Amino acid sequence: DGWDIEAITNEYIVVDAPTLINKKAFKSEINYSSDYSEIINGNPRSQLRCDYPEFVTNTDNNYIITLKTFMPALSQIDTINYQRMAIMGLHQRYSTNLPLGNQNNASPCSIGINRNSYYFNHCHDSNYPASEYNSRYIEFGNVSNDFDKWIRWDILYKSKQNNKGKIQIYKDGTRVINYIGQSAYLSPVQEWNYLKVGLYKWDWHVLETTTSQHQMYYTDIEIKKYII
C-alpha cells in the first residue's frame, strides 16, 4: 500500500530475495537499449515511490528510513566519471500544482553509484522555487566489494528549512554520512516528502558509457518516526 511504480513493464518485478529464505524483494532493472519515452522525464529508471502521509517537510519530527539492497555478482560498473546512477532518494514535493516527479528540483538526499564508489548527494536551494541549488557531494565505499551480499541502509532524516536539519546515513551499521544543516528546499507552505527506491540513470544516453544493463534488489523497506 502507498507504493507507485515508475518503470516500464518488463523492468520491475517482485521475486524471491536472492540468498534469503522466505523473503520477497523488488527487482529493479534498467537496460541501455530500452525505450523510456513514456516514463517521467524520459530517462532510464525503474523505481518504486512511497508517499508516507506523515513524512512532512519542516517539522521537528525525525524519521528513519531502512532498507536492504543487493547487487548480483559480476554486475556492470560504469567506468565513466559522472555516469551517476541513483539507487534511492528522498524527494520533496514543493508545489501542489505540479504532479509528483515534475518538481524540477534535485533530491534533498540521494544515494547512488559513481564508477566503483557510492555517493551521497544533498541539495537545497536558497530561493523558492528552486532555480539554482546548493549541493553537497561525498563519495564513500567500494561497490564491487558488496556484490552478491545484502547491504543494510539506515537513513536518519530531519527535514528542516534552516540549519537545524539533519541527515545521517549508516551502511551496515557504520555511519558514513553525518550532515547537519538545511535539509529541505525553502517553501511558503508545509509540504511532504516521498521516498524512491530503484535505479535511475539520467545521463546514460547522454554521456559515454561502458555498461548496457544494471540490476538491484530491494527488501525490508520501512519509514517510521523515531525519537532521539
mmCIF file of the C-alpha atoms, coordinates in Angstrom:
data_MODEL
# 
_entry.id   MODEL 
# 
loop_
_atom_site.group_PDB 
_atom_site.id 
_atom_site.type_symbol 
_atom_site.label_atom_id 
_atom_site.label_alt_id 
_atom_site.label_comp_id 
_atom_site.label_asym_id 
_atom_site.label_entity_id 
_atom_site.label_seq_id 
_atom_site.pdbx_PDB_ins_code 
_atom_site.Cartn_x 
_atom_site.Cartn_y 
_atom_site.Cartn_z 
_atom_site.occupancy 
_atom_site.B_iso_or_equiv 
_atom_site.pdbx_formal_charge 
_atom_site.auth_seq_id 
_atom_site.auth_comp_id 
_atom_site.auth_asym_id 
_atom_site.auth_atom_id 
_atom_site.pdbx_PDB_model_num 
ATOM 1   C CA . ASP A 1 1   ? 0.000  0.000   0.000   1.00 0.00 ? 1   ASP A CA 1 
ATOM 2   C CA . GLY A 1 2   ? 1.145  3.530   -0.758  1.00 0.00 ? 2   GLY A CA 1 
ATOM 3   C CA . TRP A 1 3   ? 3.588  2.428   -3.471  1.00 0.00 ? 3   TRP A CA 1 
ATOM 4   C CA . ASP A 1 4   ? 3.534  3.586   -7.087  1.00 0.00 ? 4   ASP A CA 1 
ATOM 5   C CA . ILE A 1 5   ? 5.671  2.276   -9.948  1.00 0.00 ? 5   ILE A CA 1 
ATOM 6   C CA . GLU A 1 6   ? 7.836  4.390   -12.254 1.00 0.00 ? 6   GLU A CA 1 
ATOM 7   C CA . ALA A 1 7   ? 9.219  1.813   -14.682 1.00 0.00 ? 7   ALA A CA 1 
ATOM 8   C CA . ILE A 1 8   ? 8.489  0.114   -17.974 1.00 0.00 ? 8   ILE A CA 1 
ATOM 9   C CA . THR A 1 9   ? 6.582  -3.126  -17.640 1.00 0.00 ? 9   THR A CA 1 
ATOM 10  C CA . ASN A 1 10  ? 9.360  -5.665  -18.104 1.00 0.00 ? 10  ASN A CA 1 
ATOM 11  C CA . GLU A 1 11  ? 11.911 -3.941  -15.820 1.00 0.00 ? 11  GLU A CA 1 
ATOM 12  C CA . TYR A 1 12  ? 10.316 -4.337  -12.402 1.00 0.00 ? 12  TYR A CA 1 
ATOM 13  C CA . ILE A 1 13  ? 9.171  -7.491  -10.676 1.00 0.00 ? 13  ILE A CA 1 
ATOM 14  C CA . VAL A 1 14  ? 8.680  -8.939  -7.201  1.00 0.00 ? 14  VAL A CA 1 
ATOM 15  C CA . VAL A 1 15  ? 10.827 -12.047 -6.833  1.00 0.00 ? 15  VAL A CA 1 
ATOM 16  C CA . ASP A 1 16  ? 12.272 -14.344 -4.197  1.00 0.00 ? 16  ASP A CA 1 
ATOM 17  C CA . ALA A 1 17  ? 15.053 -12.410 -2.489  1.00 0.00 ? 17  ALA A CA 1 
ATOM 18  C CA . PRO A 1 18  ? 18.469 -13.792 -3.520  1.00 0.00 ? 18  PRO A CA 1 
ATOM 19  C CA . THR A 1 19  ? 20.182 -15.841 -0.760  1.00 0.00 ? 19  THR A CA 1 
ATOM 20  C CA . LEU A 1 20  ? 17.338 -15.159 1.743   1.00 0.00 ? 20  LEU A CA 1 
ATOM 21  C CA . ILE A 1 21  ? 14.794 -17.762 2.852   1.00 0.00 ? 21  ILE A CA 1 
ATOM 22  C CA . ASN A 1 22  ? 11.062 -16.937 2.663   1.00 0.00 ? 22  ASN A CA 1 
ATOM 23  C CA . LYS A 1 23  ? 11.706 -13.320 1.718   1.00 0.00 ? 23  LYS A CA 1 
ATOM 24  C CA . LYS A 1 24  ? 10.477 -11.310 -1.264  1.00 0.00 ? 24  LYS A CA 1 
ATOM 25  C CA . ALA A 1 25  ? 12.321 -8.466  -2.973  1.00 0.00 ? 25  ALA A CA 1 
ATOM 26  C CA . PHE A 1 26  ? 11.676 -5.781  -5.558  1.00 0.00 ? 26  PHE A CA 1 
ATOM 27  C CA . LYS A 1 27  ? 13.972 -6.300  -8.546  1.00 0.00 ? 27  LYS A CA 1 
ATOM 28  C CA . SER A 1 28  ? 14.888 -3.062  -10.331 1.00 0.00 ? 28  SER A CA 1 
ATOM 29  C CA . GLU A 1 29  ? 16.434 -3.338  -13.787 1.00 0.00 ? 29  GLU A CA 1 
ATOM 30  C CA . ILE A 1 30  ? 17.353 -0.797  -16.467 1.00 0.00 ? 30  ILE A CA 1 
ATOM 31  C CA . ASN A 1 31  ? 18.707 -1.514  -19.934 1.00 0.00 ? 31  ASN A CA 1 
ATOM 32  C CA . TYR A 1 32  ? 20.543 0.835   -22.265 1.00 0.00 ? 32  TYR A CA 1 
ATOM 33  C CA . SER A 1 33  ? 18.523 -0.435  -25.230 1.00 0.00 ? 33  SER A CA 1 
ATOM 34  C CA . SER A 1 34  ? 15.102 0.144   -23.599 1.00 0.00 ? 34  SER A CA 1 
ATOM 35  C CA . ASP A 1 35  ? 12.696 2.904   -24.612 1.00 0.00 ? 35  ASP A CA 1 
ATOM 36  C CA . TYR A 1 36  ? 11.918 5.192   -21.662 1.00 0.00 ? 36  TYR A CA 1 
ATOM 37  C CA . SER A 1 37  ? 9.990  7.833   -23.603 1.00 0.00 ? 37  SER A CA 1 
ATOM 38  C CA . GLU A 1 38  ? 6.773  7.078   -21.703 1.00 0.00 ? 38  GLU A CA 1 
ATOM 39  C CA . ILE A 1 39  ? 8.459  7.313   -18.291 1.00 0.00 ? 39  ILE A CA 1 
ATOM 40  C CA . ILE A 1 40  ? 8.723  10.537  -16.246 1.00 0.00 ? 40  ILE A CA 1 
ATOM 41  C CA . ASN A 1 41  ? 11.226 12.878  -17.975 1.00 0.00 ? 41  ASN A CA 1 
ATOM 42  C CA . GLY A 1 42  ? 12.107 10.119  -20.455 1.00 0.00 ? 42  GLY A CA 1 
ATOM 43  C CA . ASN A 1 43  ? 15.252 8.997   -18.637 1.00 0.00 ? 43  ASN A CA 1 
ATOM 44  C CA . PRO A 1 44  ? 16.192 5.408   -17.702 1.00 0.00 ? 44  PRO A CA 1 
ATOM 45  C CA . ARG A 1 45  ? 14.600 4.446   -14.403 1.00 0.00 ? 45  ARG A CA 1 
ATOM 46  C CA . SER A 1 46  ? 12.955 1.543   -12.618 1.00 0.00 ? 46  SER A CA 1 
ATOM 47  C CA . GLN A 1 47  ? 11.677 2.883   -9.297  1.00 0.00 ? 47  GLN A CA 1 
ATOM 48  C CA . LEU A 1 48  ? 9.056  2.480   -6.604  1.00 0.00 ? 48  LEU A CA 1 
ATOM 49  C CA . ARG A 1 49  ? 7.713  5.649   -4.997  1.00 0.00 ? 49  ARG A CA 1 
ATOM 50  C CA . CYS A 1 50  ? 6.312  5.649   -1.462  1.00 0.00 ? 50  CYS A CA 1 
ATOM 51  C CA . ASP A 1 51  ? 4.157  8.522   -0.209  1.00 0.00 ? 51  ASP A CA 1 
ATOM 52  C CA . TYR A 1 52  ? 4.191  8.347   3.576   1.00 0.00 ? 52  TYR A CA 1 
ATOM 53  C CA . PRO A 1 53  ? 1.319  10.570  4.848   1.00 0.00 ? 53  PRO A CA 1 
ATOM 54  C CA . GLU A 1 54  ? 3.154  11.879  7.908   1.00 0.00 ? 54  GLU A CA 1 
ATOM 55  C CA . PHE A 1 55  ? 6.519  12.302  6.164   1.00 0.00 ? 55  PHE A CA 1 
ATOM 56  C CA . VAL A 1 56  ? 6.246  16.110  6.016   1.00 0.00 ? 56  VAL A CA 1 
ATOM 57  C CA . THR A 1 57  ? 8.724  18.925  5.470   1.00 0.00 ? 57  THR A CA 1 
ATOM 58  C CA . ASN A 1 58  ? 9.985  21.435  8.029   1.00 0.00 ? 58  ASN A CA 1 
ATOM 59  C CA . THR A 1 59  ? 8.762  19.780  11.207  1.00 0.00 ? 59  THR A CA 1 
ATOM 60  C CA . ASP A 1 60  ? 10.507 18.702  14.365  1.00 0.00 ? 60  ASP A CA 1 
ATOM 61  C CA . ASN A 1 61  ? 9.821  15.078  13.504  1.00 0.00 ? 61  ASN A CA 1 
ATOM 62  C CA . ASN A 1 62  ? 12.748 12.744  12.999  1.00 0.00 ? 62  ASN A CA 1 
ATOM 63  C CA . TYR A 1 63  ? 12.382 9.896   10.530  1.00 0.00 ? 63  TYR A CA 1 
ATOM 64  C CA . ILE A 1 64  ? 14.341 6.732   9.922   1.00 0.00 ? 64  ILE A CA 1 
ATOM 65  C CA . ILE A 1 65  ? 14.286 5.031   6.549   1.00 0.00 ? 65  ILE A CA 1 
ATOM 66  C CA . THR A 1 66  ? 15.619 1.497   6.492   1.00 0.00 ? 66  THR A CA 1 
ATOM 67  C CA . LEU A 1 67  ? 16.084 -0.876  3.577   1.00 0.00 ? 67  LEU A CA 1 
ATOM 68  C CA . LYS A 1 68  ? 18.394 -3.550  2.215   1.00 0.00 ? 68  LYS A CA 1 
ATOM 69  C CA . THR A 1 69  ? 19.971 -3.689  -1.245  1.00 0.00 ? 69  THR A CA 1 
ATOM 70  C CA . PHE A 1 70  ? 21.615 -6.479  -3.224  1.00 0.00 ? 70  PHE A CA 1 
ATOM 71  C CA . MET A 1 71  ? 23.707 -6.336  -6.404  1.00 0.00 ? 71  MET A CA 1 
ATOM 72  C CA . PRO A 1 72  ? 24.353 -9.639  -8.202  1.00 0.00 ? 72  PRO A CA 1 
ATOM 73  C CA . ALA A 1 73  ? 27.850 -10.961 -8.728  1.00 0.00 ? 73  ALA A CA 1 
ATOM 74  C CA . LEU A 1 74  ? 29.513 -9.643  -11.893 1.00 0.00 ? 74  LEU A CA 1 
ATOM 75  C CA . SER A 1 75  ? 27.240 -6.581  -12.018 1.00 0.00 ? 75  SER A CA 1 
ATOM 76  C CA . GLN A 1 76  ? 28.324 -3.995  -14.548 1.00 0.00 ? 76  GLN A CA 1 
ATOM 77  C CA . ILE A 1 77  ? 30.082 -0.875  -13.227 1.00 0.00 ? 77  ILE A CA 1 
ATOM 78  C CA . ASP A 1 78  ? 30.305 2.188   -15.444 1.00 0.00 ? 78  ASP A CA 1 
ATOM 79  C CA . THR A 1 79  ? 33.925 3.331   -15.605 1.00 0.00 ? 79  THR A CA 1 
ATOM 80  C CA . ILE A 1 80  ? 32.975 6.778   -16.942 1.00 0.00 ? 80  ILE A CA 1 
ATOM 81  C CA . ASN A 1 81  ? 33.094 9.524   -14.321 1.00 0.00 ? 81  ASN A CA 1 
ATOM 82  C CA . TYR A 1 82  ? 29.807 11.411  -13.855 1.00 0.00 ? 82  TYR A CA 1 
ATOM 83  C CA . GLN A 1 83  ? 27.751 8.495   -15.220 1.00 0.00 ? 83  GLN A CA 1 
ATOM 84  C CA . ARG A 1 84  ? 25.992 8.512   -11.872 1.00 0.00 ? 84  ARG A CA 1 
ATOM 85  C CA . MET A 1 85  ? 23.148 6.154   -11.014 1.00 0.00 ? 85  MET A CA 1 
ATOM 86  C CA . ALA A 1 86  ? 20.819 6.822   -8.099  1.00 0.00 ? 86  ALA A CA 1 
ATOM 87  C CA . ILE A 1 87  ? 19.766 3.780   -6.088  1.00 0.00 ? 87  ILE A CA 1 
ATOM 88  C CA . MET A 1 88  ? 17.468 5.563   -3.621  1.00 0.00 ? 88  MET A CA 1 
ATOM 89  C CA . GLY A 1 89  ? 16.367 9.103   -2.849  1.00 0.00 ? 89  GLY A CA 1 
ATOM 90  C CA . LEU A 1 90  ? 14.251 11.278  -0.570  1.00 0.00 ? 90  LEU A CA 1 
ATOM 91  C CA . HIS A 1 91  ? 12.288 13.846  -2.540  1.00 0.00 ? 91  HIS A CA 1 
ATOM 92  C CA . GLN A 1 92  ? 10.307 16.934  -1.629  1.00 0.00 ? 92  GLN A CA 1 
ATOM 93  C CA . ARG A 1 93  ? 7.128  17.929  -3.381  1.00 0.00 ? 93  ARG A CA 1 
ATOM 94  C CA . TYR A 1 94  ? 7.332  21.707  -3.238  1.00 0.00 ? 94  TYR A CA 1 
ATOM 95  C CA . SER A 1 95  ? 4.280  22.671  -5.290  1.00 0.00 ? 95  SER A CA 1 
ATOM 96  C CA . THR A 1 96  ? 0.775  21.287  -5.014  1.00 0.00 ? 96  THR A CA 1 
ATOM 97  C CA . ASN A 1 97  ? 0.210  22.468  -8.590  1.00 0.00 ? 97  ASN A CA 1 
ATOM 98  C CA . LEU A 1 98  ? 2.747  20.052  -10.055 1.00 0.00 ? 98  LEU A CA 1 
ATOM 99  C CA . PRO A 1 99  ? 2.416  16.257  -10.231 1.00 0.00 ? 99  PRO A CA 1 
ATOM 100 C CA . LEU A 1 100 ? 4.911  14.054  -8.455  1.00 0.00 ? 100 LEU A CA 1 
ATOM 101 C CA . GLY A 1 101 ? 8.077  13.669  -10.459 1.00 0.00 ? 101 GLY A CA 1 
ATOM 102 C CA . ASN A 1 102 ? 7.794  17.084  -12.131 1.00 0.00 ? 102 ASN A CA 1 
ATOM 103 C CA . GLN A 1 103 ? 9.098  19.450  -9.473  1.00 0.00 ? 103 GLN A CA 1 
ATOM 104 C CA . ASN A 1 104 ? 12.304 20.352  -11.354 1.00 0.00 ? 104 ASN A CA 1 
ATOM 105 C CA . ASN A 1 105 ? 14.457 20.062  -8.258  1.00 0.00 ? 105 ASN A CA 1 
ATOM 106 C CA . ALA A 1 106 ? 17.167 17.639  -7.294  1.00 0.00 ? 106 ALA A CA 1 
ATOM 107 C CA . SER A 1 107 ? 16.609 15.231  -4.425  1.00 0.00 ? 107 SER A CA 1 
ATOM 108 C CA . PRO A 1 108 ? 17.391 16.706  -0.978  1.00 0.00 ? 108 PRO A CA 1 
ATOM 109 C CA . CYS A 1 109 ? 19.007 13.362  -0.134  1.00 0.00 ? 109 CYS A CA 1 
ATOM 110 C CA . SER A 1 110 ? 20.086 10.662  -2.557  1.00 0.00 ? 110 SER A CA 1 
ATOM 111 C CA . ILE A 1 111 ? 22.426 7.681   -2.513  1.00 0.00 ? 111 ILE A CA 1 
ATOM 112 C CA . GLY A 1 112 ? 23.889 6.322   -5.704  1.00 0.00 ? 112 GLY A CA 1 
ATOM 113 C CA . ILE A 1 113 ? 26.844 4.882   -7.571  1.00 0.00 ? 113 ILE A CA 1 
ATOM 114 C CA . ASN A 1 114 ? 29.577 6.687   -9.499  1.00 0.00 ? 114 ASN A CA 1 
ATOM 115 C CA . ARG A 1 115 ? 32.157 4.345   -11.019 1.00 0.00 ? 115 ARG A CA 1 
ATOM 116 C CA . ASN A 1 116 ? 33.077 1.956   -8.173  1.00 0.00 ? 116 ASN A CA 1 
ATOM 117 C CA . SER A 1 117 ? 32.059 4.239   -5.304  1.00 0.00 ? 117 SER A CA 1 
ATOM 118 C CA . TYR A 1 118 ? 28.820 5.005   -3.562  1.00 0.00 ? 118 TYR A CA 1 
ATOM 119 C CA . TYR A 1 119 ? 27.877 8.659   -3.289  1.00 0.00 ? 119 TYR A CA 1 
ATOM 120 C CA . PHE A 1 120 ? 25.702 10.850  -1.100  1.00 0.00 ? 120 PHE A CA 1 
ATOM 121 C CA . ASN A 1 121 ? 24.242 13.931  -2.756  1.00 0.00 ? 121 ASN A CA 1 
ATOM 122 C CA . HIS A 1 122 ? 22.328 16.575  -0.863  1.00 0.00 ? 122 HIS A CA 1 
ATOM 123 C CA . CYS A 1 123 ? 20.730 19.622  -2.479  1.00 0.00 ? 123 CYS A CA 1 
ATOM 124 C CA . HIS A 1 124 ? 18.789 22.604  -1.205  1.00 0.00 ? 124 HIS A CA 1 
ATOM 125 C CA . ASP A 1 125 ? 18.013 25.982  -2.662  1.00 0.00 ? 125 ASP A CA 1 
ATOM 126 C CA . SER A 1 126 ? 18.373 29.478  -1.241  1.00 0.00 ? 126 SER A CA 1 
ATOM 127 C CA . ASN A 1 127 ? 15.346 30.748  -3.158  1.00 0.00 ? 127 ASN A CA 1 
ATOM 128 C CA . TYR A 1 128 ? 11.862 29.444  -3.860  1.00 0.00 ? 128 TYR A CA 1 
ATOM 129 C CA . PRO A 1 129 ? 11.084 27.971  -6.318  1.00 0.00 ? 129 PRO A CA 1 
ATOM 130 C CA . ALA A 1 130 ? 14.310 26.107  -6.981  1.00 0.00 ? 130 ALA A CA 1 
ATOM 131 C CA . SER A 1 131 ? 16.271 27.543  -9.877  1.00 0.00 ? 131 SER A CA 1 
ATOM 132 C CA . GLU A 1 132 ? 19.785 27.087  -8.578  1.00 0.00 ? 132 GLU A CA 1 
ATOM 133 C CA . TYR A 1 133 ? 20.637 24.973  -5.580  1.00 0.00 ? 133 TYR A CA 1 
ATOM 134 C CA . ASN A 1 134 ? 23.470 24.350  -3.211  1.00 0.00 ? 134 ASN A CA 1 
ATOM 135 C CA . SER A 1 135 ? 24.855 20.831  -3.406  1.00 0.00 ? 135 SER A CA 1 
ATOM 136 C CA . ARG A 1 136 ? 26.989 18.621  -1.183  1.00 0.00 ? 136 ARG A CA 1 
ATOM 137 C CA . TYR A 1 137 ? 28.511 15.536  -2.832  1.00 0.00 ? 137 TYR A CA 1 
ATOM 138 C CA . ILE A 1 138 ? 30.505 12.882  -0.970  1.00 0.00 ? 138 ILE A CA 1 
ATOM 139 C CA . GLU A 1 139 ? 31.798 9.535   -2.237  1.00 0.00 ? 139 GLU A CA 1 
ATOM 140 C CA . PHE A 1 140 ? 32.408 6.536   0.023   1.00 0.00 ? 140 PHE A CA 1 
ATOM 141 C CA . GLY A 1 141 ? 32.842 2.759   -0.032  1.00 0.00 ? 141 GLY A CA 1 
ATOM 142 C CA . ASN A 1 142 ? 33.662 0.211   -2.708  1.00 0.00 ? 142 ASN A CA 1 
ATOM 143 C CA . VAL A 1 143 ? 30.680 -1.022  -4.705  1.00 0.00 ? 143 VAL A CA 1 
ATOM 144 C CA . SER A 1 144 ? 32.199 -4.182  -6.182  1.00 0.00 ? 144 SER A CA 1 
ATOM 145 C CA . ASN A 1 145 ? 33.163 -5.398  -2.703  1.00 0.00 ? 145 ASN A CA 1 
ATOM 146 C CA . ASP A 1 146 ? 29.429 -5.553  -1.963  1.00 0.00 ? 146 ASP A CA 1 
ATOM 147 C CA . PHE A 1 147 ? 28.460 -7.751  -4.894  1.00 0.00 ? 147 PHE A CA 1 
ATOM 148 C CA . ASP A 1 148 ? 26.383 -10.808 -4.009  1.00 0.00 ? 148 ASP A CA 1 
ATOM 149 C CA . LYS A 1 149 ? 25.595 -9.672  -0.476  1.00 0.00 ? 149 LYS A CA 1 
ATOM 150 C CA . TRP A 1 150 ? 22.769 -7.798  1.203   1.00 0.00 ? 150 TRP A CA 1 
ATOM 151 C CA . ILE A 1 151 ? 23.614 -4.296  2.436   1.00 0.00 ? 151 ILE A CA 1 
ATOM 152 C CA . ARG A 1 152 ? 21.524 -2.611  5.124   1.00 0.00 ? 152 ARG A CA 1 
ATOM 153 C CA . TRP A 1 153 ? 20.955 1.146   4.916   1.00 0.00 ? 153 TRP A CA 1 
ATOM 154 C CA . ASP A 1 154 ? 19.599 3.322   7.731   1.00 0.00 ? 154 ASP A CA 1 
ATOM 155 C CA . ILE A 1 155 ? 18.905 6.978   6.930   1.00 0.00 ? 155 ILE A CA 1 
ATOM 156 C CA . LEU A 1 156 ? 18.105 9.267   9.862   1.00 0.00 ? 156 LEU A CA 1 
ATOM 157 C CA . TYR A 1 157 ? 16.406 12.345  8.446   1.00 0.00 ? 157 TYR A CA 1 
ATOM 158 C CA . LYS A 1 158 ? 15.147 15.582  9.974   1.00 0.00 ? 158 LYS A CA 1 
ATOM 159 C CA . SER A 1 159 ? 13.617 17.807  7.302   1.00 0.00 ? 159 SER A CA 1 
ATOM 160 C CA . LYS A 1 160 ? 14.221 21.486  8.112   1.00 0.00 ? 160 LYS A CA 1 
ATOM 161 C CA . GLN A 1 161 ? 14.482 24.646  6.032   1.00 0.00 ? 161 GLN A CA 1 
ATOM 162 C CA . ASN A 1 162 ? 17.050 26.082  8.436   1.00 0.00 ? 162 ASN A CA 1 
ATOM 163 C CA . ASN A 1 163 ? 20.344 24.944  9.941   1.00 0.00 ? 163 ASN A CA 1 
ATOM 164 C CA . LYS A 1 164 ? 18.619 22.515  12.322  1.00 0.00 ? 164 LYS A CA 1 
ATOM 165 C CA . GLY A 1 165 ? 18.134 19.803  9.719   1.00 0.00 ? 165 GLY A CA 1 
ATOM 166 C CA . LYS A 1 166 ? 19.980 16.506  9.817   1.00 0.00 ? 166 LYS A CA 1 
ATOM 167 C CA . ILE A 1 167 ? 20.888 13.622  7.508   1.00 0.00 ? 167 ILE A CA 1 
ATOM 168 C CA . GLN A 1 168 ? 22.803 10.656  8.892   1.00 0.00 ? 168 GLN A CA 1 
ATOM 169 C CA . ILE A 1 169 ? 23.422 7.554   6.793   1.00 0.00 ? 169 ILE A CA 1 
ATOM 170 C CA . TYR A 1 170 ? 24.549 4.199   8.166   1.00 0.00 ? 170 TYR A CA 1 
ATOM 171 C CA . LYS A 1 171 ? 25.766 1.381   5.911   1.00 0.00 ? 171 LYS A CA 1 
ATOM 172 C CA . ASP A 1 172 ? 25.703 -1.993  7.650   1.00 0.00 ? 172 ASP A CA 1 
ATOM 173 C CA . GLY A 1 173 ? 25.723 -0.208  10.997  1.00 0.00 ? 173 GLY A CA 1 
ATOM 174 C CA . THR A 1 174 ? 28.668 2.101   10.246  1.00 0.00 ? 174 THR A CA 1 
ATOM 175 C CA . ARG A 1 175 ? 27.946 5.803   9.885   1.00 0.00 ? 175 ARG A CA 1 
ATOM 176 C CA . VAL A 1 176 ? 29.196 7.047   6.513   1.00 0.00 ? 176 VAL A CA 1 
ATOM 177 C CA . ILE A 1 177 ? 27.423 10.434  6.344   1.00 0.00 ? 177 ILE A CA 1 
ATOM 178 C CA . ASN A 1 178 ? 26.802 12.969  9.112   1.00 0.00 ? 178 ASN A CA 1 
ATOM 179 C CA . TYR A 1 179 ? 25.267 16.173  7.753   1.00 0.00 ? 179 TYR A CA 1 
ATOM 180 C CA . ILE A 1 180 ? 23.865 18.948  9.958   1.00 0.00 ? 180 ILE A CA 1 
ATOM 181 C CA . GLY A 1 181 ? 22.226 21.952  8.290   1.00 0.00 ? 181 GLY A CA 1 
ATOM 182 C CA . GLN A 1 182 ? 19.413 22.898  5.925   1.00 0.00 ? 182 GLN A CA 1 
ATOM 183 C CA . SER A 1 183 ? 17.953 19.624  4.698   1.00 0.00 ? 183 SER A CA 1 
ATOM 184 C CA . ALA A 1 184 ? 14.934 20.763  2.667   1.00 0.00 ? 184 ALA A CA 1 
ATOM 185 C CA . TYR A 1 185 ? 14.056 23.234  -0.049  1.00 0.00 ? 185 TYR A CA 1 
ATOM 186 C CA . LEU A 1 186 ? 12.518 26.508  1.078   1.00 0.00 ? 186 LEU A CA 1 
ATOM 187 C CA . SER A 1 187 ? 8.764  26.696  0.644   1.00 0.00 ? 187 SER A CA 1 
ATOM 188 C CA . PRO A 1 188 ? 5.999  29.020  1.870   1.00 0.00 ? 188 PRO A CA 1 
ATOM 189 C CA . VAL A 1 189 ? 3.787  26.062  2.806   1.00 0.00 ? 189 VAL A CA 1 
ATOM 190 C CA . GLN A 1 190 ? 4.264  22.834  4.706   1.00 0.00 ? 190 GLN A CA 1 
ATOM 191 C CA . GLU A 1 191 ? 4.855  20.049  2.237   1.00 0.00 ? 191 GLU A CA 1 
ATOM 192 C CA . TRP A 1 192 ? 5.600  16.377  2.303   1.00 0.00 ? 192 TRP A CA 1 
ATOM 193 C CA . ASN A 1 193 ? 8.460  14.140  1.317   1.00 0.00 ? 193 ASN A CA 1 
ATOM 194 C CA . TYR A 1 194 ? 8.415  10.863  -0.530  1.00 0.00 ? 194 TYR A CA 1 
ATOM 195 C CA . LEU A 1 195 ? 10.859 8.005   -0.903  1.00 0.00 ? 195 LEU A CA 1 
ATOM 196 C CA . LYS A 1 196 ? 12.039 6.462   -4.160  1.00 0.00 ? 196 LYS A CA 1 
ATOM 197 C CA . VAL A 1 197 ? 13.882 3.158   -4.334  1.00 0.00 ? 197 VAL A CA 1 
ATOM 198 C CA . GLY A 1 198 ? 15.216 1.688   -7.532  1.00 0.00 ? 198 GLY A CA 1 
ATOM 199 C CA . LEU A 1 199 ? 17.653 2.596   -10.279 1.00 0.00 ? 199 LEU A CA 1 
ATOM 200 C CA . TYR A 1 200 ? 17.711 5.950   -12.067 1.00 0.00 ? 200 TYR A CA 1 
ATOM 201 C CA . LYS A 1 201 ? 20.485 6.849   -14.523 1.00 0.00 ? 201 LYS A CA 1 
ATOM 202 C CA . TRP A 1 202 ? 19.626 10.194  -16.073 1.00 0.00 ? 202 TRP A CA 1 
ATOM 203 C CA . ASP A 1 203 ? 22.718 10.751  -18.259 1.00 0.00 ? 203 ASP A CA 1 
ATOM 204 C CA . TRP A 1 204 ? 23.057 7.191   -19.549 1.00 0.00 ? 204 TRP A CA 1 
ATOM 205 C CA . HIS A 1 205 ? 22.020 8.130   -23.088 1.00 0.00 ? 205 HIS A CA 1 
ATOM 206 C CA . VAL A 1 206 ? 23.794 11.498  -22.970 1.00 0.00 ? 206 VAL A CA 1 
ATOM 207 C CA . LEU A 1 207 ? 27.344 10.697  -21.878 1.00 0.00 ? 207 LEU A CA 1 
ATOM 208 C CA . GLU A 1 208 ? 29.762 7.991   -22.923 1.00 0.00 ? 208 GLU A CA 1 
ATOM 209 C CA . THR A 1 209 ? 29.103 4.707   -21.132 1.00 0.00 ? 209 THR A CA 1 
ATOM 210 C CA . THR A 1 210 ? 30.706 1.286   -20.626 1.00 0.00 ? 210 THR A CA 1 
ATOM 211 C CA . THR A 1 211 ? 27.554 -0.545  -19.486 1.00 0.00 ? 211 THR A CA 1 
ATOM 212 C CA . SER A 1 212 ? 24.395 -1.969  -21.041 1.00 0.00 ? 212 SER A CA 1 
ATOM 213 C CA . GLN A 1 213 ? 22.377 -3.190  -18.040 1.00 0.00 ? 213 GLN A CA 1 
ATOM 214 C CA . HIS A 1 214 ? 22.014 -2.647  -14.285 1.00 0.00 ? 214 HIS A CA 1 
ATOM 215 C CA . GLN A 1 215 ? 20.105 -4.642  -11.673 1.00 0.00 ? 215 GLN A CA 1 
ATOM 216 C CA . MET A 1 216 ? 19.487 -4.193  -7.967  1.00 0.00 ? 216 MET A CA 1 
ATOM 217 C CA . TYR A 1 217 ? 17.215 -5.912  -5.455  1.00 0.00 ? 217 TYR A CA 1 
ATOM 218 C CA . TYR A 1 218 ? 15.465 -4.206  -2.520  1.00 0.00 ? 218 TYR A CA 1 
ATOM 219 C CA . THR A 1 219 ? 13.771 -5.614  0.569   1.00 0.00 ? 219 THR A CA 1 
ATOM 220 C CA . ASP A 1 220 ? 12.749 -4.710  4.152   1.00 0.00 ? 220 ASP A CA 1 
ATOM 221 C CA . ILE A 1 221 ? 11.831 -1.122  3.206   1.00 0.00 ? 221 ILE A CA 1 
ATOM 222 C CA . GLU A 1 222 ? 10.404 0.905   6.075   1.00 0.00 ? 222 GLU A CA 1 
ATOM 223 C CA . ILE A 1 223 ? 9.753  4.545   7.004   1.00 0.00 ? 223 ILE A CA 1 
ATOM 224 C CA . LYS A 1 224 ? 8.947  5.484   10.577  1.00 0.00 ? 224 LYS A CA 1 
ATOM 225 C CA . LYS A 1 225 ? 9.264  8.267   13.096  1.00 0.00 ? 225 LYS A CA 1 
ATOM 226 C CA . TYR A 1 226 ? 11.863 7.965   15.786  1.00 0.00 ? 226 TYR A CA 1 
ATOM 227 C CA . ILE A 1 227 ? 12.697 9.816   18.989  1.00 0.00 ? 227 ILE A CA 1 
ATOM 228 C CA . ILE A 1 228 ? 16.230 10.945  19.812  1.00 0.00 ? 228 ILE A CA 1 
# 
